[in-house]
Coordinates of C-alpha atoms and ligand atoms in Angstrom, one line a residue:
Chain Y
M1 CA -10.0 58.4 25.0
D2 CA -12.7 57.4 27.3
Y3 CA -11.8 53.8 26.7
F4 CA -8.2 54.3 27.8
A5 CA -9.2 56.4 30.8
R6 CA -11.6 53.7 31.9
Y7 CA -9.5 50.5 31.3
F8 CA -5.9 51.7 31.1
S9 CA -5.6 54.4 33.7
E10 CA -2.1 54.9 35.3
K11 CA -3.4 53.4 38.5
K12 CA -4.6 50.3 36.6
I13 CA -1.4 49.9 34.7
A14 CA 0.5 50.1 38.0
D15 CA -1.8 47.4 39.5
A16 CA -1.2 45.3 36.5
M17 CA 2.5 45.5 36.9
V18 CA 2.3 44.3 40.4
L19 CA 0.1 41.4 39.4
I20 CA 2.4 40.5 36.5
R21 CA 5.3 40.5 38.9
E22 CA 3.7 38.6 41.7
D23 CA 1.0 36.3 40.2
F24 CA 1.5 35.8 36.6
F25 CA 4.4 33.3 36.8
Q26 CA 2.4 31.1 39.1
A27 CA -0.7 31.4 36.9
T28 CA 1.3 30.5 33.8
L29 CA 2.6 27.4 35.5
S30 CA -0.8 26.5 36.6
T31 CA -2.2 26.9 33.0
L32 CA 0.6 24.7 31.7
Y33 CA -0.1 22.1 34.3
I34 CA -3.8 22.0 33.6
T35 CA -3.2 21.9 29.8
L36 CA -0.7 19.1 29.9
M37 CA -2.6 17.0 32.3
S38 CA -5.9 17.5 30.4
T39 CA -4.1 16.7 27.1
L40 CA -2.5 13.6 28.6
F41 CA -5.9 12.2 29.8
A42 CA -7.6 13.3 26.6
I43 CA -5.1 11.3 24.6
L44 CA -5.3 8.3 26.9
I45 CA -9.0 8.1 26.1
G46 CA -9.1 9.7 22.6
L47 CA -6.3 7.6 21.1
P48 CA -7.9 4.2 21.6
L49 CA -11.2 5.6 20.5
G50 CA -9.7 7.0 17.4
I51 CA -8.2 3.7 16.6
I52 CA -11.5 1.9 17.1
L53 CA -13.2 4.5 14.8
V54 CA -10.9 3.4 12.1
T55 CA -10.4 -0.3 12.7
G56 CA -14.1 -0.9 13.6
D57 CA -15.4 0.8 10.5
A58 CA -17.3 -1.4 8.1
K59 CA -14.3 -1.2 5.8
G60 CA -11.8 -1.5 8.6
I61 CA -9.6 -4.4 9.6
R62 CA -11.9 -5.5 12.5
P63 CA -15.4 -4.3 11.7
L64 CA -17.5 -3.8 14.8
P65 CA -21.3 -4.1 15.0
R66 CA -23.0 -1.2 13.1
W67 CA -25.0 -0.1 16.2
L68 CA -21.9 0.1 18.4
M69 CA -20.1 2.3 15.9
S70 CA -23.2 4.5 15.5
I71 CA -23.4 5.0 19.3
L72 CA -19.7 5.8 19.5
N73 CA -20.0 8.3 16.7
W74 CA -23.1 9.8 18.2
I75 CA -21.5 10.3 21.6
I76 CA -18.4 11.9 20.1
N77 CA -20.4 14.3 18.0
L78 CA -22.7 15.2 20.9
L79 CA -19.7 16.1 23.2
R80 CA -18.0 18.0 20.4
S81 CA -21.1 20.1 19.6
A82 CA -21.6 21.2 23.2
P83 CA -20.0 24.6 23.9
F84 CA -17.2 24.1 26.4
I85 CA -18.5 26.6 28.9
I86 CA -21.9 24.8 29.1
L87 CA -20.1 21.5 29.5
I88 CA -18.1 22.8 32.4
V89 CA -21.2 24.0 34.2
L90 CA -23.1 20.8 33.5
L91 CA -20.2 18.7 34.7
M92 CA -19.6 20.6 37.9
P93 CA -21.6 18.1 40.1
F94 CA -19.8 15.2 38.4
T95 CA -16.4 16.8 39.0
R96 CA -17.3 17.5 42.6
M97 CA -18.2 13.9 43.0
M98 CA -15.0 12.7 41.5
L99 CA -12.6 15.1 43.1
G100 CA -14.5 16.6 46.0
S101 CA -14.2 20.0 44.5
A102 CA -15.3 21.6 41.3
V103 CA -12.9 24.5 41.4
G104 CA -9.2 24.9 41.2
D105 CA -6.7 23.2 38.9
G106 CA -8.0 19.7 39.5
G107 CA -11.6 20.7 39.2
V108 CA -11.1 22.0 35.8
I109 CA -9.2 19.1 34.4
V110 CA -12.2 16.7 34.5
P111 CA -14.4 18.9 32.2
L112 CA -11.5 19.7 30.0
V113 CA -10.7 16.0 29.5
I114 CA -14.4 15.3 28.7
A115 CA -14.5 18.2 26.3
A116 CA -11.2 17.3 24.6
F117 CA -11.2 13.5 24.3
P118 CA -13.8 13.4 21.5
F119 CA -11.8 16.0 19.7
V120 CA -8.6 14.0 20.1
A121 CA -10.5 10.9 18.9
R122 CA -11.5 12.6 15.7
L123 CA -7.9 13.9 15.2
V124 CA -6.5 10.4 15.7
E125 CA -9.1 9.0 13.3
G126 CA -8.1 11.6 10.7
S127 CA -4.4 10.8 11.1
L128 CA -5.0 7.0 10.8
R129 CA -7.2 7.4 7.8
E130 CA -4.4 9.2 6.0
L131 CA -2.4 6.0 6.0
N132 CA -1.8 4.3 2.6
P133 CA -4.2 1.4 2.4
N134 CA -1.5 -0.7 0.7
I135 CA 0.4 -0.7 3.9
I136 CA -2.5 -2.2 5.8
E137 CA -2.9 -4.8 3.0
M138 CA 0.8 -5.6 3.4
A139 CA 0.3 -6.1 7.2
Q140 CA -2.6 -8.4 6.6
S141 CA -0.8 -10.4 4.0
S142 CA 2.1 -10.7 6.4
G143 CA -0.1 -12.5 8.8
A144 CA -0.5 -9.6 11.3
N145 CA -3.6 -9.8 13.6
T146 CA -5.6 -6.7 14.4
W147 CA -3.5 -5.8 17.4
Q148 CA -0.2 -6.2 15.5
T149 CA -1.5 -4.3 12.6
V150 CA -2.4 -1.4 14.9
F151 CA 0.8 -1.4 17.0
H152 CA 3.5 -2.5 14.5
V153 CA 2.1 -0.8 11.4
M154 CA -0.6 1.8 11.7
L155 CA 0.6 3.7 14.8
P156 CA 4.3 3.8 13.9
E157 CA 3.5 4.8 10.3
S158 CA 1.3 7.6 11.6
V159 CA 3.7 9.1 14.1
P160 CA 4.4 12.4 12.3
S161 CA 0.7 12.9 11.6
L162 CA -0.2 12.1 15.2
I163 CA 2.4 14.6 16.5
T164 CA 0.7 17.2 14.4
S165 CA -2.7 16.2 15.7
F166 CA -1.6 16.2 19.3
T167 CA 0.0 19.7 18.9
T168 CA -3.4 20.9 17.6
A169 CA -5.0 19.2 20.7
I170 CA -2.6 21.0 23.1
T171 CA -3.1 24.4 21.7
T172 CA -6.9 24.0 21.6
I173 CA -6.9 22.7 25.2
L174 CA -4.8 25.7 26.2
G175 CA -7.5 27.9 24.8
Y176 CA -10.1 26.0 26.8
T177 CA -8.2 26.5 30.1
A178 CA -8.4 30.2 29.6
M179 CA -12.2 29.9 29.2
S180 CA -12.4 27.6 32.3
G181 CA -11.0 30.5 34.3
A182 CA -14.4 32.1 34.0
V183 CA -16.0 29.4 36.1
G184 CA -13.4 28.9 38.8
G185 CA -10.6 27.1 37.0
G186 CA -7.1 28.2 37.9
G187 CA -4.4 29.8 35.8
L188 CA -4.1 32.7 33.5
G189 CA -7.8 32.6 32.5
N190 CA -8.9 33.0 36.1
L191 CA -6.5 35.8 36.6
A192 CA -7.7 37.6 33.5
I193 CA -11.3 37.3 34.5
A194 CA -10.9 38.0 38.2
Q195 CA -8.5 40.9 37.9
G196 CA -8.9 42.1 34.3
Q197 CA -12.6 41.8 33.6
Q198 CA -14.2 42.2 36.9
R199 CA -12.0 45.1 37.9
S200 CA -12.1 46.6 34.5
N201 CA -8.3 46.4 34.2
H202 CA -7.6 45.6 30.6
A203 CA -3.9 45.9 31.0
V204 CA -4.1 42.6 32.9
L205 CA -6.3 41.1 30.2
L206 CA -3.8 42.1 27.6
A207 CA -0.9 40.7 29.5
A208 CA -2.7 37.4 29.9
L209 CA -3.4 37.4 26.2
V210 CA 0.2 38.0 25.3
I211 CA 1.4 35.1 27.4
L212 CA -1.2 32.8 25.9
V213 CA -0.3 33.8 22.4
I214 CA 3.4 33.2 23.2
L215 CA 2.6 29.8 24.7
V216 CA 0.6 28.8 21.6
Q217 CA 3.4 29.9 19.3
I218 CA 6.0 28.0 21.3
I219 CA 4.0 24.8 21.4
Q220 CA 3.0 25.0 17.8
T221 CA 6.5 25.7 16.6
F222 CA 7.9 22.8 18.7
G223 CA 5.2 20.5 17.5
T224 CA 5.8 21.3 13.8
W225 CA 9.5 20.9 14.3
L226 CA 9.1 17.5 16.0
A227 CA 6.7 16.2 13.4
R228 CA 9.1 17.1 10.6
K229 CA 12.0 15.7 12.5
S230 CA 10.3 12.4 13.1
D231 CA 9.1 12.0 9.5
K232 CA 11.5 9.5 7.7
R233 CA 9.7 10.0 4.4
L234 CA 11.6 13.3 4.1
K235 CA 15.0 12.7 2.8
N236 CA 18.0 13.7 5.0
Chain K
M1 CA 1.6 -27.8 -4.4
I2 CA -1.2 -25.3 -4.8
E3 CA -4.5 -26.5 -6.2
I4 CA -7.0 -24.0 -7.2
S5 CA -10.3 -25.6 -8.0
N6 CA -13.6 -24.2 -9.3
L7 CA -12.6 -20.9 -7.9
S8 CA -15.0 -18.0 -8.4
K9 CA -15.1 -14.6 -6.9
S10 CA -17.7 -11.9 -7.3
F11 CA -17.9 -8.5 -5.7
V12 CA -21.2 -6.9 -4.9
T13 CA -21.0 -3.2 -5.6
A14 CA -23.5 -0.4 -5.7
S15 CA -23.7 -0.7 -9.5
G16 CA -24.2 -4.5 -9.4
T17 CA -22.3 -7.7 -9.1
V18 CA -18.9 -7.9 -10.6
D19 CA -17.7 -11.5 -11.5
A20 CA -14.0 -10.9 -11.1
L21 CA -13.1 -14.6 -11.3
R22 CA -15.0 -17.5 -12.9
N23 CA -14.4 -21.1 -12.3
I24 CA -10.6 -21.0 -12.2
N25 CA -8.8 -24.4 -12.1
L26 CA -5.0 -24.3 -11.8
T27 CA -2.3 -26.5 -10.3
I28 CA 1.0 -25.0 -9.3
H29 CA 3.7 -27.5 -8.5
D30 CA 6.5 -27.0 -5.9
G31 CA 9.4 -25.2 -7.4
D32 CA 7.4 -23.7 -10.2
I33 CA 7.8 -20.1 -11.2
Y34 CA 4.2 -19.8 -12.4
G35 CA 3.1 -16.8 -14.4
I36 CA -0.4 -15.4 -14.4
I37 CA -0.8 -12.9 -17.1
G38 CA -3.6 -10.8 -18.3
M39 CA -4.6 -7.3 -19.2
S40 CA -5.6 -4.8 -16.6
G41 CA -8.9 -5.7 -14.9
A42 CA -8.6 -9.4 -15.9
G43 CA -8.7 -10.5 -12.3
K44 CA -5.1 -11.1 -11.6
S45 CA -4.9 -9.3 -8.3
T46 CA -8.1 -10.9 -7.1
L47 CA -6.8 -14.3 -7.9
V48 CA -3.5 -13.8 -6.1
R49 CA -5.5 -12.3 -3.1
C50 CA -7.6 -15.4 -3.1
I51 CA -4.5 -17.6 -2.9
N52 CA -3.6 -16.1 0.5
M53 CA -7.2 -15.6 1.5
L54 CA -7.0 -11.9 1.7
E55 CA -10.1 -12.2 -0.5
R56 CA -12.5 -15.0 0.4
P57 CA -13.5 -17.0 -2.7
T58 CA -17.2 -16.9 -3.4
E59 CA -17.0 -20.5 -4.6
G60 CA -14.4 -23.2 -5.0
N61 CA -11.3 -23.5 -2.9
V62 CA -7.5 -23.2 -2.7
R63 CA -5.5 -26.0 -1.3
L64 CA -1.9 -25.7 -0.2
D65 CA -0.3 -29.2 0.2
G66 CA -3.8 -30.6 0.5
V67 CA -5.0 -28.2 3.1
D68 CA -8.1 -26.2 2.2
L69 CA -7.0 -22.7 3.1
G70 CA -10.6 -21.4 3.2
S71 CA -11.3 -23.8 6.1
L72 CA -8.5 -22.4 8.4
S73 CA -9.3 -20.6 11.6
K74 CA -8.3 -17.0 11.8
K75 CA -5.2 -17.8 13.7
K76 CA -4.2 -20.6 11.4
M77 CA -4.7 -18.3 8.5
Q78 CA -2.4 -15.7 9.9
E79 CA 0.1 -18.5 10.4
M80 CA -0.4 -19.6 6.8
R81 CA 0.5 -16.1 5.6
H82 CA 4.0 -16.5 7.1
H83 CA 4.4 -19.4 4.7
V84 CA 2.7 -17.7 1.7
T85 CA 4.2 -14.3 1.5
M86 CA 3.7 -11.4 -0.9
I87 CA 5.5 -8.6 -2.7
F88 CA 3.7 -5.7 -4.4
Q89 CA 3.9 -3.3 -7.3
S90 CA 4.3 -0.3 -4.8
F91 CA 6.7 -2.2 -2.5
N92 CA 4.7 -1.3 0.5
L93 CA 7.6 -0.7 2.9
L94 CA 7.0 1.0 6.2
M95 CA 8.3 4.5 5.4
Q96 CA 9.0 5.3 9.1
R97 CA 11.1 2.3 9.6
N98 CA 14.6 1.6 8.3
C99 CA 15.4 -1.3 6.1
L100 CA 16.5 -3.6 8.9
Q101 CA 13.3 -2.9 10.9
N102 CA 11.2 -3.4 7.7
I103 CA 12.7 -6.9 7.3
M104 CA 12.2 -7.6 11.0
L105 CA 8.4 -6.9 10.8
P106 CA 7.3 -10.4 9.9
L107 CA 9.7 -11.8 12.6
K108 CA 8.1 -9.5 15.2
L109 CA 4.7 -10.9 14.2
T110 CA 6.0 -14.4 14.9
H111 CA 7.4 -13.2 18.2
M112 CA 11.0 -14.1 17.3
P113 CA 13.4 -12.8 20.0
K114 CA 14.9 -9.5 19.0
D115 CA 18.6 -10.5 18.8
Q116 CA 17.6 -13.5 16.6
A117 CA 15.4 -11.3 14.4
V118 CA 18.2 -8.8 13.9
K119 CA 20.6 -11.6 12.9
R120 CA 18.1 -13.1 10.5
A121 CA 17.3 -9.7 8.9
T122 CA 21.0 -8.9 8.5
E123 CA 21.5 -12.1 6.7
L124 CA 18.5 -11.4 4.4
L125 CA 19.9 -7.9 3.6
A126 CA 23.0 -9.7 2.3
T127 CA 20.9 -12.2 0.4
V128 CA 19.2 -9.4 -1.6
G129 CA 22.4 -7.5 -2.0
M130 CA 21.6 -4.6 0.3
A131 CA 24.0 -5.3 3.2
D132 CA 25.1 -1.7 3.4
K133 CA 21.5 -0.3 3.7
A134 CA 20.5 -1.6 7.1
K135 CA 20.0 1.8 8.6
A136 CA 18.7 3.5 5.4
Y137 CA 15.0 4.6 5.2
P138 CA 12.9 3.5 2.2
A139 CA 12.6 7.1 1.0
Q140 CA 16.4 7.1 0.5
L141 CA 16.2 4.1 -1.8
S142 CA 15.4 3.7 -5.5
G143 CA 12.4 1.6 -6.6
G144 CA 14.6 -1.4 -7.3
Q145 CA 16.3 -1.2 -3.9
Q146 CA 12.9 -0.9 -2.2
Q147 CA 11.7 -4.0 -3.9
R148 CA 14.8 -5.8 -2.8
I149 CA 14.0 -4.9 0.8
A150 CA 10.4 -6.0 0.3
I151 CA 11.7 -9.3 -1.1
A152 CA 13.9 -9.7 2.0
R153 CA 11.0 -9.0 4.2
A154 CA 8.9 -11.6 2.3
L155 CA 11.6 -14.2 2.8
A156 CA 12.0 -13.5 6.5
T157 CA 9.6 -16.2 7.7
D158 CA 11.0 -18.9 5.4
P159 CA 8.0 -19.1 3.1
K160 CA 7.0 -22.0 0.9
V161 CA 5.4 -19.7 -1.7
L162 CA 6.1 -16.2 -2.8
L163 CA 3.3 -14.2 -4.5
C164 CA 4.4 -11.3 -6.7
D165 CA 1.6 -9.0 -7.7
E166 CA 3.0 -6.8 -10.5
A167 CA 6.2 -6.7 -8.6
T168 CA 8.2 -5.2 -11.4
S169 CA 5.6 -3.0 -13.1
A170 CA 6.8 0.1 -11.4
L171 CA 10.4 -0.5 -12.4
D172 CA 12.5 0.3 -15.5
P173 CA 13.6 -2.5 -17.8
K174 CA 17.1 -2.9 -16.4
T175 CA 15.9 -2.9 -12.8
T176 CA 13.0 -5.3 -13.8
H177 CA 15.6 -7.7 -15.1
D178 CA 17.7 -7.4 -12.0
I179 CA 14.7 -8.1 -9.7
L180 CA 13.6 -11.0 -11.9
T181 CA 17.0 -12.4 -11.7
L182 CA 16.9 -12.2 -7.9
I183 CA 13.5 -13.9 -7.9
R184 CA 14.8 -16.7 -10.0
E185 CA 17.8 -17.2 -7.7
I186 CA 15.5 -17.3 -4.7
N187 CA 13.4 -19.9 -6.5
Q188 CA 16.5 -22.0 -7.3
K189 CA 18.5 -21.7 -4.2
L190 CA 15.7 -21.7 -1.6
G191 CA 13.3 -23.8 -3.5
I192 CA 10.5 -21.4 -3.0
T193 CA 7.5 -21.7 -5.3
V194 CA 6.9 -18.3 -7.0
I195 CA 3.7 -17.0 -8.5
V196 CA 4.3 -14.1 -10.8
I197 CA 1.3 -11.8 -11.6
T198 CA 2.0 -9.5 -14.5
H199 CA 0.6 -7.8 -17.6
Q200 CA 3.9 -8.1 -19.4
M201 CA 4.7 -11.1 -21.5
S202 CA 8.4 -10.3 -21.2
V203 CA 8.3 -10.9 -17.5
V204 CA 6.7 -14.4 -18.0
Q205 CA 9.2 -15.1 -20.7
E206 CA 12.2 -14.2 -18.6
I207 CA 11.5 -16.3 -15.5
C208 CA 8.4 -18.5 -15.6
N209 CA 8.3 -22.1 -16.5
R210 CA 4.5 -22.3 -16.5
V211 CA 1.9 -19.7 -17.5
A212 CA -1.8 -19.1 -17.3
I213 CA -3.5 -16.5 -19.4
L214 CA -6.4 -14.8 -17.6
E215 CA -9.0 -12.9 -19.5
N216 CA -12.2 -11.4 -18.0
G217 CA -11.9 -13.6 -15.0
T218 CA -11.3 -16.9 -16.7
V219 CA -8.2 -18.9 -17.6
V220 CA -8.2 -19.0 -21.4
E221 CA -4.9 -20.9 -21.8
E222 CA -2.4 -22.6 -19.6
G223 CA 0.8 -24.6 -20.1
D224 CA 4.5 -24.6 -20.4
V225 CA 5.8 -21.2 -21.3
S226 CA 7.8 -22.4 -24.3
E227 CA 4.8 -24.2 -25.6
V228 CA 2.3 -21.4 -25.1
F229 CA 4.8 -19.0 -26.7
S230 CA 5.6 -20.9 -29.8
N231 CA 2.0 -21.9 -30.4
P232 CA -0.5 -19.6 -28.8
K233 CA -4.0 -20.7 -29.2
A234 CA -6.4 -18.4 -27.4
R235 CA -7.0 -15.0 -29.0
A236 CA -6.0 -13.2 -25.7
T237 CA -2.7 -15.1 -25.7
K238 CA -2.0 -14.1 -29.2
R239 CA -2.7 -10.5 -28.4
L240 CA -0.2 -10.8 -25.5
V241 CA 2.4 -12.7 -27.5
Y242 CA 2.3 -10.6 -30.6
P243 CA 1.0 -7.3 -29.4
D244 CA 1.6 -5.4 -32.7
M245 CA 0.4 -8.2 -35.1
S246 CA -3.2 -7.2 -35.8
A247 CA -2.0 -3.6 -36.4
G248 CA 0.3 -5.1 -39.0
I249 CA -2.5 -6.7 -41.0
E250 CA -4.6 -3.6 -41.2
T251 CA -1.9 -1.4 -42.5
L252 CA -0.8 -3.7 -45.2
G253 CA -3.3 -2.9 -47.8
T254 CA -2.4 -3.9 -51.4
E255 CA 0.7 -5.9 -50.4
H256 CA -1.3 -8.6 -48.7
N257 CA -0.2 -11.4 -51.0
Q258 CA 3.4 -10.7 -50.3
M259 CA 3.3 -11.2 -46.6
V260 CA 5.0 -14.0 -44.9
R261 CA 4.9 -14.9 -41.2
L262 CA 7.8 -16.7 -39.6
V263 CA 7.1 -18.6 -36.4
F264 CA 10.2 -19.4 -34.4
Q265 CA 9.6 -22.4 -32.3
G266 CA 12.9 -22.6 -30.5
A267 CA 15.0 -22.0 -33.5
E268 CA 18.7 -22.2 -33.1
A269 CA 19.2 -19.6 -35.9
A270 CA 19.4 -16.0 -35.1
T271 CA 16.9 -14.0 -37.0
K272 CA 19.1 -11.3 -38.5
P273 CA 21.6 -13.6 -40.2
L274 CA 18.7 -15.7 -41.6
L275 CA 17.3 -12.7 -43.5
A276 CA 20.8 -11.5 -44.5
S277 CA 21.6 -14.9 -46.0
M278 CA 18.3 -14.9 -47.8
A279 CA 19.2 -11.6 -49.3
M280 CA 22.5 -12.9 -50.4
E281 CA 21.5 -16.3 -51.7
C282 CA 18.0 -15.6 -53.1
R283 CA 18.5 -11.9 -53.8
I284 CA 15.3 -11.1 -51.9
A285 CA 15.6 -8.3 -49.4
A286 CA 12.6 -8.9 -47.0
N287 CA 11.2 -6.0 -45.0
I288 CA 10.5 -6.7 -41.4
L289 CA 7.0 -5.4 -40.7
S290 CA 6.9 -6.5 -37.2
A291 CA 9.0 -8.7 -35.0
T292 CA 8.3 -10.0 -31.6
T293 CA 10.9 -12.6 -31.2
R294 CA 12.5 -13.4 -27.9
T295 CA 15.4 -15.6 -26.8
L296 CA 14.7 -18.2 -24.2
D297 CA 17.5 -20.4 -23.1
G298 CA 19.5 -19.5 -26.2
K299 CA 16.6 -20.4 -28.6
V300 CA 14.4 -18.1 -30.5
Y301 CA 10.7 -18.0 -30.0
G302 CA 8.0 -15.7 -31.4
T303 CA 7.0 -14.4 -34.7
M304 CA 8.2 -12.1 -37.4
L305 CA 6.1 -10.6 -40.2
L306 CA 7.9 -10.1 -43.5
N307 CA 7.0 -8.2 -46.6
I308 CA 8.5 -9.9 -49.7
P309 CA 9.1 -7.4 -52.5
G310 CA 8.4 -8.5 -56.1
G311 CA 5.8 -10.9 -57.4
P312 CA 4.5 -14.5 -56.6
E313 CA 7.7 -16.0 -57.9
E314 CA 9.8 -14.2 -55.3
L315 CA 7.4 -15.1 -52.7
A316 CA 7.6 -18.8 -53.5
R317 CA 11.4 -18.7 -53.5
A318 CA 11.4 -16.9 -50.1
V319 CA 9.0 -19.4 -48.6
Q320 CA 11.1 -22.2 -49.9
Y321 CA 14.3 -20.8 -48.6
L322 CA 13.0 -19.9 -45.2
S323 CA 11.3 -23.3 -44.8
G324 CA 14.7 -24.9 -44.9
T325 CA 15.6 -23.5 -41.5
G326 CA 15.1 -25.8 -38.5
N327 CA 12.3 -25.0 -36.0
V328 CA 10.9 -22.2 -38.1
R329 CA 7.4 -22.4 -39.5
V330 CA 6.6 -20.3 -42.6
Q331 CA 3.1 -19.2 -43.4
V332 CA 1.9 -16.9 -46.2
E333 CA -0.6 -14.2 -45.3
S334 CA -3.9 -16.1 -45.9
E335 CA -3.1 -18.8 -43.5
Y336 CA -1.8 -16.2 -41.1
A337 CA -5.1 -14.3 -41.1
Q338 CA -6.9 -17.5 -40.4
Q339 CA -4.6 -18.3 -37.4
M340 CA -5.3 -14.9 -36.0
G341 CA -9.0 -15.8 -35.8
Q342 CA -10.0 -13.2 -38.3
T343 CA -11.9 -15.7 -40.5
P344 CA -14.8 -17.9 -39.6
T345 CA -12.4 -20.9 -39.4
G346 CA -10.5 -19.4 -36.4
E347 CA -9.9 -22.2 -34.0
E348 CA -11.1 -20.8 -30.7
E349 CA -14.8 -20.5 -29.6
Ligands
ADP401 N1 -12.9 -4.9 -3.8 C1 -13.5 -4.9 -5.0 N2 -14.8 -4.5 -5.1 C2 -15.4 -4.4 -6.3 N3 -14.8 -4.8 -7.5 C3 -13.6 -5.2 -7.5 C4 -12.8 -5.3 -6.2 N4 -11.6 -5.8 -6.5 C5 -11.6 -6.0 -7.8 N5 -12.7 -5.7 -8.4 C6 -13.1 -5.8 -9.8 O1 -12.7 -7.1 -10.2 C7 -12.1 -7.0 -11.5 C8 -10.7 -7.6 -11.5 O2 -9.8 -6.7 -10.7 P1 -8.3 -7.0 -10.4 O3 -8.2 -8.4 -9.8 O4 -7.8 -5.9 -9.6 O5 -7.7 -7.0 -11.9 P2 -6.2 -7.0 -12.3 O6 -5.3 -7.1 -11.1 O7 -6.0 -8.1 -13.3 O8 -6.0 -5.7 -13.0 C9 -12.1 -5.6 -12.0 O9 -13.3 -5.4 -12.8 C10 -12.3 -4.8 -10.7 O10 -13.0 -3.6 -10.9
MG402 MG1 -3.8 -5.9 -10.3

């Protein structure tokens, strides 16, 4: 009972309702904006890297020097193993340098992209490795060069799998944006921390949680639907 | 003309070096439908992959119209692969692209303008009898239909040579026949040289004019199909030509003496009436122990193993009767066993 009295008093619920009415819509839009922008940049960097991880492999269609591949793998693993919250703090000076500010929507996109692109690279690598090797052999025997093999064969054949991967990326980045609220990023995470946690109003926290859950569900459902719809291996 | 000379290929693996091909020498003339046959693991795929340089030979070389393919630059090699195209056992169509787009792939690779490529691909769809499937996706097609699309794709860049690696091995006999017929038409109408890799003698018999038998990475026999079929020399060839023969010998037991082998070397006579007339005229009803006869251009090739009931006298009469038939060789069992290489006087090695 104490718990409810402390975090869900009538006054707090009333405060929460005001916040929900006045600030939540803006915060949700802000979260979506940060998520989509971060995902976009993470894909712009992660997709080519993922392709290189596959084609540059010793058994790939265009093997790259061993040391280069080792460095690439090492950097990706390093960035992936760093907890996101630490990454943000470490990257603050860098962000400030790039954008002139380390807080707000823009300020959080830089660390998000840096945290997410290695993840996206691994997802892309996984999708491309699923490809039937006979298809690659067909491309090579048809006289396709590396570039053509990637763009006319590997990527088009991986579209459904890539859509699934990118859906995973968006939902994961959405989770990261909530965390970034703790260190000055905008959006629902910030609202939850500033209003919910610091003022001990768990009704606000709960409301932010519900919205995040709904967003994840919508994105995931849409992504799954799109992947299925795009997959021509399924009859009809 | 394709000249393969002193070609060897070994793979270095964790468990040692595998000599997949050893000193292969073959000449494939323009317009040939050249069969390369062998059991699984004989090195057939490796050989065909050496022909278009997907696999670099460890030694020796492959010449196409006098040009050493191993010496080509990367770019020239990719260009060469538009002239030496390939179809596969598993068809290898792009599953996310419709039939028309699949056929257009090689044209995209050669940067043909799109409208021209569409026109060409549409023509090819008709060539392979799939005109109504332009917008269909491979998953909606049967195996035979997928192979037709793959053939159309292989023809898109007007190749000189078509390589078929077990192209009918995933298909049922009827579909196999249809695809082989299509390949023969392509060979005849377009003058494309075809190399057919297979483990099935029936495929070679149906469309090839020349054949090489590959065993453990070496060519053990090579020649005109009709010749190799009527008079196989190497043991591997015999095993392929008469798959159930050695089994026949072992199960014969006490009736050894009464066994006769008929070798049809392009006989005009059909096999059934021959035995029927022997039953009528000599009153000898032979049992067919095994028969691997095939009809090629209306003539019978292959072998038939007969058990002649009765004693030596019946055997002698049967041999005499059967010997009177044109282009049929008759051998009694002892000679037969020798031919199979089961006695020290076997002719190979
Ligand atoms: N990339 C490879 N690495 C190692 N060994 C290989 C490779 N490709 C083929 N081989 C070996 O070479 C031999 C011939 O293989 P292959 O040409 O595929 O035979 P076939 O097509 O006649 O069945 C086999 O022993 C096979 O294991
Ligand atoms: Mg093979």
